[in-house]
Amino acid sequence: MPAPALQHLMFDIDGTLLESCVFDGQCFDEAVMAVTGIALHANRRLYKHVSDEGILRQHVQEHALAHGEEVISKIKRVFVENIRKHLEQQPAVEIAGAQHLLEQLRQEQNISLSLATGGWQETALLKLNSAGIDISDLALASSNDHYQRTEIMKLARQRAAIDSSVPITYVGDGAWDKQASDELSWNFILRGRALEHHQRLDDLRDVQRFMSFLF
């Protein structure tokens, strides 16, 4: 019997592996207000590139803020500290089944894994460590690398040394995740109920059902 074909799975972090969207968004909004005094749009879909870097680039442009790169760097520093303080009081929690699913997938010889997040690497690692999810063996790309989600995803694939011929499944929780997956012609699994999608899971506990969505 021939060996199963190789495939690659790439995971978003906030809302996909971690129950972190609410406090992450609050910490981000507070950092922006503290530095600029101008609130972000509550509806993140109003931003062309829904990543930490992409949102701030548009915010700086929309409000013609001087010294934009310095403003973004300062917001990032405040945001990282906000996340750090929040996690000291309330550790991050995984989406149910996340860690077990990753462990199961690591045992599959025909599957490789990576992470691609629209958040910054510093806050992503703080939250994952807080929740006890070890990703030290996984390639990671983030908003540190690019403001555009599709570019972040392509870089994660590159860091995982995945050939372009290998089929890829992206697992995310937002409309922007599905849009980016569609643009790249990648398979997509939705975690949560943010939109309608035929491959959807409320959480990550049902490994068998998750596997049924793969190639």
PDB file of C-alpha atoms in Angstrom:
ATOM      1  CA  MET A   1       0.000   0.000   0.000  1.00  0.00           C
ATOM      2  CA  PRO A   2       1.455   3.418  -0.946  1.00  0.00           C
ATOM      3  CA  ALA A   3       2.247   5.856   1.858  1.00  0.00           C
ATOM      4  CA  PRO A   4      -0.351   8.599   2.499  1.00  0.00           C
ATOM      5  CA  ALA A   5       0.325  11.814   0.602  1.00  0.00           C
ATOM      6  CA  LEU A   6       2.051  14.567   2.522  1.00  0.00           C
ATOM      7  CA  GLN A   7      -0.053  17.557   3.540  1.00  0.00           C
ATOM      8  CA  HIS A   8       0.502  20.636   5.653  1.00  0.00           C
ATOM      9  CA  LEU A   9      -1.710  22.141   8.339  1.00  0.00           C
ATOM     10  CA  MET A  10      -1.355  25.777   9.333  1.00  0.00           C
ATOM     11  CA  PHE A  11      -3.103  27.244  12.367  1.00  0.00           C
ATOM     12  CA  ASP A  12      -4.157  30.741  13.305  1.00  0.00           C
ATOM     13  CA  ILE A  13      -3.776  31.450  17.043  1.00  0.00           C
ATOM     14  CA  ASP A  14      -6.307  33.899  18.535  1.00  0.00           C
ATOM     15  CA  GLY A  15      -9.773  32.364  18.449  1.00  0.00           C
ATOM     16  CA  THR A  16      -8.407  29.191  16.866  1.00  0.00           C
ATOM     17  CA  LEU A  17      -6.009  27.728  19.411  1.00  0.00           C
ATOM     18  CA  LEU A  18      -6.687  30.219  22.215  1.00  0.00           C
ATOM     19  CA  GLU A  19      -9.742  31.832  23.817  1.00  0.00           C
ATOM     20  CA  SER A  20      -7.979  35.165  23.534  1.00  0.00           C
ATOM     21  CA  CYS A  21      -9.839  37.375  21.070  1.00  0.00           C
ATOM     22  CA  VAL A  22     -11.738  39.418  23.660  1.00  0.00           C
ATOM     23  CA  PHE A  23      -8.882  40.351  25.982  1.00  0.00           C
ATOM     24  CA  ASP A  24      -6.427  40.676  23.085  1.00  0.00           C
ATOM     25  CA  GLY A  25      -8.737  43.158  21.364  1.00  0.00           C
ATOM     26  CA  GLN A  26      -9.262  45.112  24.570  1.00  0.00           C
ATOM     27  CA  CYS A  27      -5.529  45.325  25.263  1.00  0.00           C
ATOM     28  CA  PHE A  28      -4.917  46.419  21.676  1.00  0.00           C
ATOM     29  CA  ASP A  29      -7.638  49.088  21.751  1.00  0.00           C
ATOM     30  CA  GLU A  30      -6.338  50.418  25.066  1.00  0.00           C
ATOM     31  CA  ALA A  31      -2.802  50.657  23.701  1.00  0.00           C
ATOM     32  CA  VAL A  32      -3.982  52.591  20.642  1.00  0.00           C
ATOM     33  CA  MET A  33      -6.001  55.011  22.768  1.00  0.00           C
ATOM     34  CA  ALA A  34      -3.148  55.491  25.230  1.00  0.00           C
ATOM     35  CA  VAL A  35      -0.739  56.454  22.454  1.00  0.00           C
ATOM     36  CA  THR A  36      -2.934  58.256  19.895  1.00  0.00           C
ATOM     37  CA  GLY A  37      -6.115  59.223  21.747  1.00  0.00           C
ATOM     38  CA  ILE A  38      -8.095  57.997  18.726  1.00  0.00           C
ATOM     39  CA  ALA A  39     -10.189  54.836  18.945  1.00  0.00           C
ATOM     40  CA  LEU A  40      -9.971  52.031  16.417  1.00  0.00           C
ATOM     41  CA  HIS A  41     -13.025  50.945  14.447  1.00  0.00           C
ATOM     42  CA  ALA A  42     -14.960  48.430  16.533  1.00  0.00           C
ATOM     43  CA  ASN A  43     -15.683  46.474  13.349  1.00  0.00           C
ATOM     44  CA  ARG A  44     -12.324  45.038  12.321  1.00  0.00           C
ATOM     45  CA  ARG A  45     -13.715  44.249   8.860  1.00  0.00           C
ATOM     46  CA  LEU A  46     -13.362  47.956   8.090  1.00  0.00           C
ATOM     47  CA  TYR A  47      -9.616  47.377   7.879  1.00  0.00           C
ATOM     48  CA  LYS A  48      -8.197  46.155   4.583  1.00  0.00           C
ATOM     49  CA  HIS A  49      -5.542  44.053   6.310  1.00  0.00           C
ATOM     50  CA  VAL A  50      -6.735  42.545   9.591  1.00  0.00           C
ATOM     51  CA  SER A  51      -3.410  42.116  11.332  1.00  0.00           C
ATOM     52  CA  ASP A  52      -1.871  44.089  14.172  1.00  0.00           C
ATOM     53  CA  GLU A  53       0.508  45.818  11.774  1.00  0.00           C
ATOM     54  CA  GLY A  54      -2.092  46.238   9.031  1.00  0.00           C
ATOM     55  CA  ILE A  55      -4.685  47.784  11.333  1.00  0.00           C
ATOM     56  CA  LEU A  56      -2.200  50.288  12.724  1.00  0.00           C
ATOM     57  CA  ARG A  57      -0.874  51.250   9.305  1.00  0.00           C
ATOM     58  CA  GLN A  58      -4.407  52.092   8.213  1.00  0.00           C
ATOM     59  CA  HIS A  59      -5.122  53.886  11.506  1.00  0.00           C
ATOM     60  CA  VAL A  60      -2.050  56.080  11.043  1.00  0.00           C
ATOM     61  CA  GLN A  61      -3.015  56.820   7.445  1.00  0.00           C
ATOM     62  CA  GLU A  62      -6.696  57.515   8.129  1.00  0.00           C
ATOM     63  CA  HIS A  63      -5.860  60.057  10.819  1.00  0.00           C
ATOM     64  CA  ALA A  64      -2.726  61.475   9.171  1.00  0.00           C
ATOM     65  CA  LEU A  65      -0.638  60.797  12.263  1.00  0.00           C
ATOM     66  CA  ALA A  66       2.879  62.164  12.115  1.00  0.00           C
ATOM     67  CA  HIS A  67       5.880  59.876  12.614  1.00  0.00           C
ATOM     68  CA  GLY A  68       3.781  56.817  11.828  1.00  0.00           C
ATOM     69  CA  GLU A  69       6.485  54.181  12.342  1.00  0.00           C
ATOM     70  CA  GLU A  70       7.338  55.619  15.755  1.00  0.00           C
ATOM     71  CA  VAL A  71       3.650  55.662  16.698  1.00  0.00           C
ATOM     72  CA  ILE A  72       3.243  52.024  15.690  1.00  0.00           C
ATOM     73  CA  SER A  73       6.358  50.987  17.616  1.00  0.00           C
ATOM     74  CA  LYS A  74       5.119  52.766  20.741  1.00  0.00           C
ATOM     75  CA  ILE A  75       1.666  51.189  20.454  1.00  0.00           C
ATOM     76  CA  LYS A  76       3.296  47.784  20.131  1.00  0.00           C
ATOM     77  CA  ARG A  77       5.354  48.298  23.294  1.00  0.00           C
ATOM     78  CA  VAL A  78       2.286  49.372  25.266  1.00  0.00           C
ATOM     79  CA  PHE A  79       0.226  46.507  23.840  1.00  0.00           C
ATOM     80  CA  VAL A  80       2.819  43.867  24.766  1.00  0.00           C
ATOM     81  CA  GLU A  81       2.913  45.228  28.305  1.00  0.00           C
ATOM     82  CA  ASN A  82      -0.900  45.253  28.471  1.00  0.00           C
ATOM     83  CA  ILE A  83      -0.986  41.584  27.444  1.00  0.00           C
ATOM     84  CA  ARG A  84       1.734  40.711  29.932  1.00  0.00           C
ATOM     85  CA  LYS A  85      -0.153  42.366  32.788  1.00  0.00           C
ATOM     86  CA  HIS A  86      -3.444  40.739  31.793  1.00  0.00           C
ATOM     87  CA  LEU A  87      -1.894  37.263  31.695  1.00  0.00           C
ATOM     88  CA  GLU A  88      -0.363  37.760  35.131  1.00  0.00           C
ATOM     89  CA  GLN A  89      -3.879  38.231  36.481  1.00  0.00           C
ATOM     90  CA  GLN A  90      -5.704  35.799  34.208  1.00  0.00           C
ATOM     91  CA  PRO A  91      -3.757  33.151  32.273  1.00  0.00           C
ATOM     92  CA  ALA A  92      -4.796  32.374  28.713  1.00  0.00           C
ATOM     93  CA  VAL A  93      -7.014  29.354  28.067  1.00  0.00           C
ATOM     94  CA  GLU A  94      -6.888  27.063  25.057  1.00  0.00           C
ATOM     95  CA  ILE A  95      -9.806  26.412  22.746  1.00  0.00           C
ATOM     96  CA  ALA A  96     -11.097  23.070  24.028  1.00  0.00           C
ATOM     97  CA  GLY A  97      -9.035  20.262  22.538  1.00  0.00           C
ATOM     98  CA  ALA A  98      -6.353  22.457  20.949  1.00  0.00           C
ATOM     99  CA  GLN A  99      -3.316  21.027  22.673  1.00  0.00           C
ATOM    100  CA  HIS A 100      -4.490  17.429  22.299  1.00  0.00           C
ATOM    101  CA  LEU A 101      -5.201  17.966  18.595  1.00  0.00           C
ATOM    102  CA  LEU A 102      -1.706  19.347  18.001  1.00  0.00           C
ATOM    103  CA  GLU A 103      -0.213  16.367  19.839  1.00  0.00           C
ATOM    104  CA  GLN A 104      -2.230  13.949  17.720  1.00  0.00           C
ATOM    105  CA  LEU A 105      -1.259  15.702  14.494  1.00  0.00           C
ATOM    106  CA  ARG A 106       2.429  15.614  15.440  1.00  0.00           C
ATOM    107  CA  GLN A 107       2.183  11.817  15.461  1.00  0.00           C
ATOM    108  CA  GLU A 108       0.908  11.676  11.870  1.00  0.00           C
ATOM    109  CA  GLN A 109       3.876  10.945   9.618  1.00  0.00           C
ATOM    110  CA  ASN A 110       2.246  12.487   6.548  1.00  0.00           C
ATOM    111  CA  ILE A 111       1.292  15.785   8.235  1.00  0.00           C
ATOM    112  CA  SER A 112       3.466  18.798   9.005  1.00  0.00           C
ATOM    113  CA  LEU A 113       2.414  21.817  11.045  1.00  0.00           C
ATOM    114  CA  SER A 114       3.005  25.557  11.263  1.00  0.00           C
ATOM    115  CA  LEU A 115       1.434  28.714  12.694  1.00  0.00           C
ATOM    116  CA  ALA A 116       0.459  31.939  10.929  1.00  0.00           C
ATOM    117  CA  THR A 117      -1.073  34.744  12.961  1.00  0.00           C
ATOM    118  CA  GLY A 118      -2.110  38.301  12.224  1.00  0.00           C
ATOM    119  CA  GLY A 119      -0.925  39.173  15.728  1.00  0.00           C
ATOM    120  CA  TRP A 120       2.599  40.113  16.672  1.00  0.00           C
ATOM    121  CA  GLN A 121       5.005  37.345  17.619  1.00  0.00           C
ATOM    122  CA  GLU A 122       5.739  38.758  21.068  1.00  0.00           C
ATOM    123  CA  THR A 123       2.115  38.668  22.208  1.00  0.00           C
ATOM    124  CA  ALA A 124       1.429  35.356  20.457  1.00  0.00           C
ATOM    125  CA  LEU A 125       4.228  33.659  22.401  1.00  0.00           C
ATOM    126  CA  LEU A 126       3.135  35.231  25.675  1.00  0.00           C
ATOM    127  CA  LYS A 127      -0.401  33.889  25.234  1.00  0.00           C
ATOM    128  CA  LEU A 128       0.615  30.417  24.043  1.00  0.00           C
ATOM    129  CA  ASN A 129       3.088  30.033  26.906  1.00  0.00           C
ATOM    130  CA  SER A 130       0.459  31.207  29.363  1.00  0.00           C
ATOM    131  CA  ALA A 131      -1.967  28.555  28.097  1.00  0.00           C
ATOM    132  CA  GLY A 132       0.727  25.868  28.246  1.00  0.00           C
ATOM    133  CA  ILE A 133       0.785  25.193  24.497  1.00  0.00           C
ATOM    134  CA  ASP A 134       4.272  24.288  23.332  1.00  0.00           C
ATOM    135  CA  ILE A 135       4.998  25.390  19.760  1.00  0.00           C
ATOM    136  CA  SER A 136       8.790  25.331  20.003  1.00  0.00           C
ATOM    137  CA  ASP A 137       9.002  22.776  17.182  1.00  0.00           C
ATOM    138  CA  LEU A 138       6.696  24.672  14.809  1.00  0.00           C
ATOM    139  CA  ALA A 139       7.452  27.314  12.204  1.00  0.00           C
ATOM    140  CA  LEU A 140       5.737  30.610  12.996  1.00  0.00           C
ATOM    141  CA  ALA A 141       5.036  33.720  10.938  1.00  0.00           C
ATOM    142  CA  SER A 142       3.317  36.792  12.324  1.00  0.00           C
ATOM    143  CA  SER A 143       2.565  40.469  11.906  1.00  0.00           C
ATOM    144  CA  ASN A 144       6.232  41.060  12.708  1.00  0.00           C
ATOM    145  CA  ASP A 145       6.947  39.732   9.235  1.00  0.00           C
ATOM    146  CA  HIS A 146       4.260  41.409   7.131  1.00  0.00           C
ATOM    147  CA  TYR A 147       1.031  43.376   7.448  1.00  0.00           C
ATOM    148  CA  GLN A 148      -0.828  41.299   4.851  1.00  0.00           C
ATOM    149  CA  ARG A 149      -2.301  37.991   6.005  1.00  0.00           C
ATOM    150  CA  THR A 150      -1.657  36.071   2.792  1.00  0.00           C
ATOM    151  CA  GLU A 151       2.014  37.056   2.925  1.00  0.00           C
ATOM    152  CA  ILE A 152       2.231  35.928   6.550  1.00  0.00           C
ATOM    153  CA  MET A 153       0.729  32.579   5.569  1.00  0.00           C
ATOM    154  CA  LYS A 154       3.090  32.129   2.640  1.00  0.00           C
ATOM    155  CA  LEU A 155       6.063  32.926   4.865  1.00  0.00           C
ATOM    156  CA  ALA A 156       4.941  30.316   7.416  1.00  0.00           C
ATOM    157  CA  ARG A 157       4.849  27.767   4.600  1.00  0.00           C
ATOM    158  CA  GLN A 158       8.351  28.820   3.534  1.00  0.00           C
ATOM    159  CA  ARG A 159       9.709  28.544   7.086  1.00  0.00           C
ATOM    160  CA  ALA A 160       8.179  25.094   7.394  1.00  0.00           C
ATOM    161  CA  ALA A 161      10.070  24.146   4.205  1.00  0.00           C
ATOM    162  CA  ILE A 162       6.871  23.100   2.451  1.00  0.00           C
ATOM    163  CA  ASP A 163       6.997  22.722  -1.306  1.00  0.00           C
ATOM    164  CA  SER A 164       4.300  24.568  -3.251  1.00  0.00           C
ATOM    165  CA  SER A 165       2.974  21.234  -4.545  1.00  0.00           C
ATOM    166  CA  VAL A 166       1.990  20.062  -1.040  1.00  0.00           C
ATOM    167  CA  PRO A 167      -1.715  20.652  -0.260  1.00  0.00           C
ATOM    168  CA  ILE A 168      -2.287  23.041   2.637  1.00  0.00           C
ATOM    169  CA  THR A 169      -5.174  23.398   5.068  1.00  0.00           C
ATOM    170  CA  TYR A 170      -5.474  26.608   7.072  1.00  0.00           C
ATOM    171  CA  VAL A 171      -7.435  26.566  10.335  1.00  0.00           C
ATOM    172  CA  GLY A 172      -8.846  29.914  11.430  1.00  0.00           C
ATOM    173  CA  ASP A 173     -11.783  31.626  13.081  1.00  0.00           C
ATOM    174  CA  GLY A 174     -12.375  34.814  11.082  1.00  0.00           C
ATOM    175  CA  ALA A 175     -13.801  35.892   7.749  1.00  0.00           C
ATOM    176  CA  TRP A 176     -10.352  37.273   6.884  1.00  0.00           C
ATOM    177  CA  ASP A 177      -8.874  33.803   7.454  1.00  0.00           C
ATOM    178  CA  LYS A 178     -11.251  32.272   4.937  1.00  0.00           C
ATOM    179  CA  GLN A 179     -10.677  35.108   2.480  1.00  0.00           C
ATOM    180  CA  ALA A 180      -6.902  34.652   2.659  1.00  0.00           C
ATOM    181  CA  SER A 181      -7.243  30.884   2.266  1.00  0.00           C
ATOM    182  CA  ASP A 182      -9.474  31.383  -0.773  1.00  0.00           C
ATOM    183  CA  GLU A 183      -6.962  33.795  -2.312  1.00  0.00           C
ATOM    184  CA  LEU A 184      -4.227  31.201  -1.885  1.00  0.00           C
ATOM    185  CA  SER A 185      -6.487  28.332  -3.020  1.00  0.00           C
ATOM    186  CA  TRP A 186      -5.907  26.515   0.270  1.00  0.00           C
ATOM    187  CA  ASN A 187      -8.346  24.244   2.055  1.00  0.00           C
ATOM    188  CA  PHE A 188      -9.985  26.007   5.014  1.00  0.00           C
ATOM    189  CA  ILE A 189     -11.406  24.772   8.325  1.00  0.00           C
ATOM    190  CA  LEU A 190     -13.433  27.234  10.409  1.00  0.00           C
ATOM    191  CA  ARG A 191     -13.195  27.154  14.194  1.00  0.00           C
ATOM    192  CA  GLY A 192     -16.276  28.827  15.634  1.00  0.00           C
ATOM    193  CA  ARG A 193     -19.351  30.513  14.191  1.00  0.00           C
ATOM    194  CA  ALA A 194     -18.049  33.772  12.728  1.00  0.00           C
ATOM    195  CA  LEU A 195     -19.443  32.885   9.303  1.00  0.00           C
ATOM    196  CA  GLU A 196     -21.088  30.109   7.325  1.00  0.00           C
ATOM    197  CA  HIS A 197     -18.697  27.426   6.116  1.00  0.00           C
ATOM    198  CA  HIS A 198     -19.186  23.773   5.295  1.00  0.00           C
ATOM    199  CA  GLN A 199     -16.095  22.683   7.255  1.00  0.00           C
ATOM    200  CA  ARG A 200     -16.718  24.038  10.735  1.00  0.00           C
ATOM    201  CA  LEU A 201     -16.003  22.981  14.322  1.00  0.00           C
ATOM    202  CA  ASP A 202     -17.201  24.618  17.542  1.00  0.00           C
ATOM    203  CA  ASP A 203     -13.978  23.509  19.240  1.00  0.00           C
ATOM    204  CA  LEU A 204     -11.093  21.152  18.535  1.00  0.00           C
ATOM    205  CA  ARG A 205     -12.028  18.142  20.665  1.00  0.00           C
ATOM    206  CA  ASP A 206     -13.377  15.962  17.863  1.00  0.00           C
ATOM    207  CA  VAL A 207     -10.125  14.844  16.229  1.00  0.00           C
ATOM    208  CA  GLN A 208     -11.862  12.381  13.908  1.00  0.00           C
ATOM    209  CA  ARG A 209     -14.190  15.035  12.519  1.00  0.00           C
ATOM    210  CA  PHE A 210     -11.303  17.450  12.126  1.00  0.00           C
ATOM    211  CA  MET A 211      -9.356  14.840  10.165  1.00  0.00           C
ATOM    212  CA  SER A 212     -12.352  14.280   7.876  1.00  0.00           C
ATOM    213  CA  PHE A 213     -11.910  17.829   6.574  1.00  0.00           C
ATOM    214  CA  LEU A 214      -8.397  17.150   5.318  1.00  0.00           C
ATOM    215  CA  PHE A 215      -7.412  15.975   1.850  1.00  0.00           C
TER     216      PHE A 215
END
